Amino acid sequence: MLAHNDHVAVAVSGGKDSLTLLNLLVKLERKFPRSQLTAICVDEGIEGYRDEALLLAAKECERLGVRQLIVSYKELFGTTTDEIVKLSLGKTPCAYCGVLRRKAINKAAIMVGATKIATAHNLDDEVQTVLLNMLHGDPMRIIRSSPVLRDVQGRFLTRIKPLCDILEKEVVLYAYLTGLEFQSIACPHGNEAVRNDIRAFLNQMDQRHPGTKFTLQRTAERLRELLADAAPAVDLNECAKCGDPTPQRYCEACLMLETIIA
Ligand code: SF4
Ligand code: ZN
């Protein structure tokens, strides 16, 4: 995932996963003098929730001596997640917020001159997403949710998920044992019904049949290899609006913003 001279933009939300990732990457970075780290924090504009997380993230960055860049949806896109929710556009808040977050992190990573983007998805997140994509009838998305997503032609920054093989409960344990101060309240808009059902199902399966989550992760890896061979090569154009790489004329975020701002 990492090279000795990488400048890694770490997406830090202030939750247990991202603060754990930040701490682990700082330990690694200290062993490699030519590597760099920058914490990227995104303010989605969620009142009563994001402010606390940003504060905790800032405190941890200061303690670790990590450079931090905060970007907000308001300044980048002219709107906030709270404002989008009020429009009741039909999809779940996360469907909009997730796309904008990816774009915001990407923009911020380019701003700081990073070579890679690291996000703190853990094993539980990963296998939930695999099942979610299957239930949505979109197996090709399993390729795009790979723990290492790189474009050989370099049109987008490589995205890595260093915690992809770590169970969520182990991340929690690490965070508690090392005394990390993280945000524990959940996002008020983050109620993805299908994902919640999948989470409950996988937890029950893993409890009754230990190793289920790891097996599913290995199955997904195998599927990615098979699907990558079968998948036609996708031509990426520059989005006619923002210039980001996209298989369509406009990228997903620009299309979304058009409905939101209209
Ligand atoms: Fe955005 Fe959903 Fe995450 Fe809340 S839970 S910050 S709405 S993606
Ligand atoms: Zn665009």
Tab-separated table of C-alpha atoms in Angstrom, residues 88-193:
chain	number	residue	atom	x	y	z
A	88	SER	CA	-35.827	15.815	0.972
A	89	LEU	CA	-34.543	14.783	-2.450
A	90	GLY	CA	-35.422	11.123	-2.183
A	91	LYS	CA	-32.099	9.355	-1.623
A	92	THR	CA	-30.605	8.803	1.836
A	93	PRO	CA	-28.457	11.673	3.219
A	94	CYS	CA	-25.406	9.382	3.047
A	95	ALA	CA	-25.917	8.865	-0.694
A	96	TYR	CA	-25.257	12.596	-1.232
A	97	CYS	CA	-22.866	13.170	1.634
A	98	GLY	CA	-20.662	10.168	0.741
A	99	VAL	CA	-20.130	11.293	-2.870
A	100	LEU	CA	-19.327	14.856	-1.793
A	101	ARG	CA	-16.980	13.606	0.934
A	102	ARG	CA	-14.964	11.560	-1.575
A	103	LYS	CA	-14.678	14.598	-3.800
A	104	ALA	CA	-13.740	16.898	-0.900
A	105	ILE	CA	-11.007	14.522	0.319
A	106	ASN	CA	-9.671	14.200	-3.193
A	107	LYS	CA	-9.544	17.955	-3.695
A	108	ALA	CA	-7.848	18.469	-0.326
A	109	ALA	CA	-5.289	15.729	-1.048
A	110	ILE	CA	-4.406	17.386	-4.355
A	111	MET	CA	-4.159	20.788	-2.594
A	112	VAL	CA	-1.519	19.489	-0.170
A	113	GLY	CA	0.394	17.621	-2.900
A	114	ALA	CA	-0.280	14.124	-1.518
A	115	THR	CA	0.638	10.986	-3.450
A	116	LYS	CA	-1.931	8.721	-1.759
A	117	ILE	CA	-5.180	8.978	0.167
A	118	ALA	CA	-5.674	6.721	3.198
A	119	THR	CA	-9.118	6.107	4.653
A	120	ALA	CA	-9.953	4.228	7.852
A	121	HIS	CA	-12.419	1.616	6.577
A	122	ASN	CA	-12.098	-1.471	8.767
A	123	LEU	CA	-12.870	-5.112	7.957
A	124	ASP	CA	-16.499	-4.762	9.055
A	125	ASP	CA	-17.025	-1.738	6.768
A	126	GLU	CA	-15.436	-3.598	3.889
A	127	VAL	CA	-17.508	-6.775	4.066
A	128	GLN	CA	-20.712	-4.798	4.689
A	129	THR	CA	-20.013	-2.887	1.466
A	130	VAL	CA	-19.406	-6.102	-0.472
A	131	LEU	CA	-22.811	-7.478	0.572
A	132	LEU	CA	-24.471	-4.094	0.020
A	133	ASN	CA	-23.180	-3.972	-3.562
A	134	MET	CA	-24.467	-7.483	-4.170
A	135	LEU	CA	-27.890	-6.638	-2.752
A	136	HIS	CA	-27.982	-3.526	-4.939
A	137	GLY	CA	-27.254	-5.733	-7.957
A	138	ASP	CA	-23.992	-3.958	-8.689
A	139	PRO	CA	-21.177	-6.539	-8.482
A	140	MET	CA	-18.799	-4.373	-10.533
A	141	ARG	CA	-18.748	-1.896	-7.665
A	142	ILE	CA	-16.899	-4.556	-5.681
A	143	ILE	CA	-13.875	-3.746	-7.862
A	144	ARG	CA	-14.163	-0.026	-7.139
A	145	SER	CA	-14.313	-0.640	-3.373
A	146	SER	CA	-10.971	-2.466	-3.410
A	147	PRO	CA	-8.648	-1.815	-0.404
A	148	VAL	CA	-6.111	-0.449	-2.884
A	149	LEU	CA	-7.576	1.483	-5.783
A	150	ARG	CA	-5.005	2.775	-8.243
A	151	ASP	CA	-5.181	4.068	-11.761
A	152	VAL	CA	-2.200	2.916	-13.784
A	153	GLN	CA	-2.536	6.029	-15.930
A	154	GLY	CA	-2.368	8.228	-12.836
A	155	ARG	CA	-5.609	10.126	-13.510
A	156	PHE	CA	-6.629	9.885	-9.856
A	157	LEU	CA	-4.704	9.517	-6.608
A	158	THR	CA	-4.301	5.992	-5.276
A	159	ARG	CA	-6.686	5.307	-2.389
A	160	ILE	CA	-5.691	2.848	0.315
A	161	LYS	CA	-7.475	1.335	3.320
A	162	PRO	CA	-4.753	0.180	5.737
A	163	LEU	CA	-7.260	-1.100	8.351
A	164	CYS	CA	-9.165	-3.264	5.841
A	165	ASP	CA	-8.152	-6.515	7.563
A	166	ILE	CA	-8.773	-5.320	11.137
A	167	LEU	CA	-12.078	-6.123	12.833
A	168	GLU	CA	-14.013	-3.114	14.110
A	169	LYS	CA	-13.950	-4.467	17.674
A	170	GLU	CA	-10.147	-4.620	17.530
A	171	VAL	CA	-9.978	-0.999	16.383
A	172	VAL	CA	-12.210	-0.053	19.330
A	173	LEU	CA	-9.960	-2.024	21.659
A	174	TYR	CA	-6.854	-0.254	20.325
A	175	ALA	CA	-8.513	3.141	20.716
A	176	TYR	CA	-9.491	2.411	24.337
A	177	LEU	CA	-6.177	0.836	25.314
A	178	THR	CA	-4.179	3.735	23.915
A	179	GLY	CA	-6.495	6.298	25.535
A	180	LEU	CA	-7.633	7.957	22.318
A	181	GLU	CA	-10.284	10.580	22.776
A	182	PHE	CA	-12.735	9.994	19.942
A	183	GLN	CA	-16.235	11.029	19.043
A	184	SER	CA	-18.757	8.438	20.127
A	185	ILE	CA	-22.069	10.004	19.135
A	186	ALA	CA	-23.409	8.900	15.769
A	187	CYS	CA	-24.228	11.190	12.869
A	188	PRO	CA	-27.904	12.246	13.122
A	189	HIS	CA	-28.398	11.571	9.398
A	190	GLY	CA	-26.503	8.282	9.239
A	191	ASN	CA	-29.322	5.803	9.373
A	192	GLU	CA	-28.710	3.569	6.387
A	193	ALA	CA	-31.351	0.895	6.925
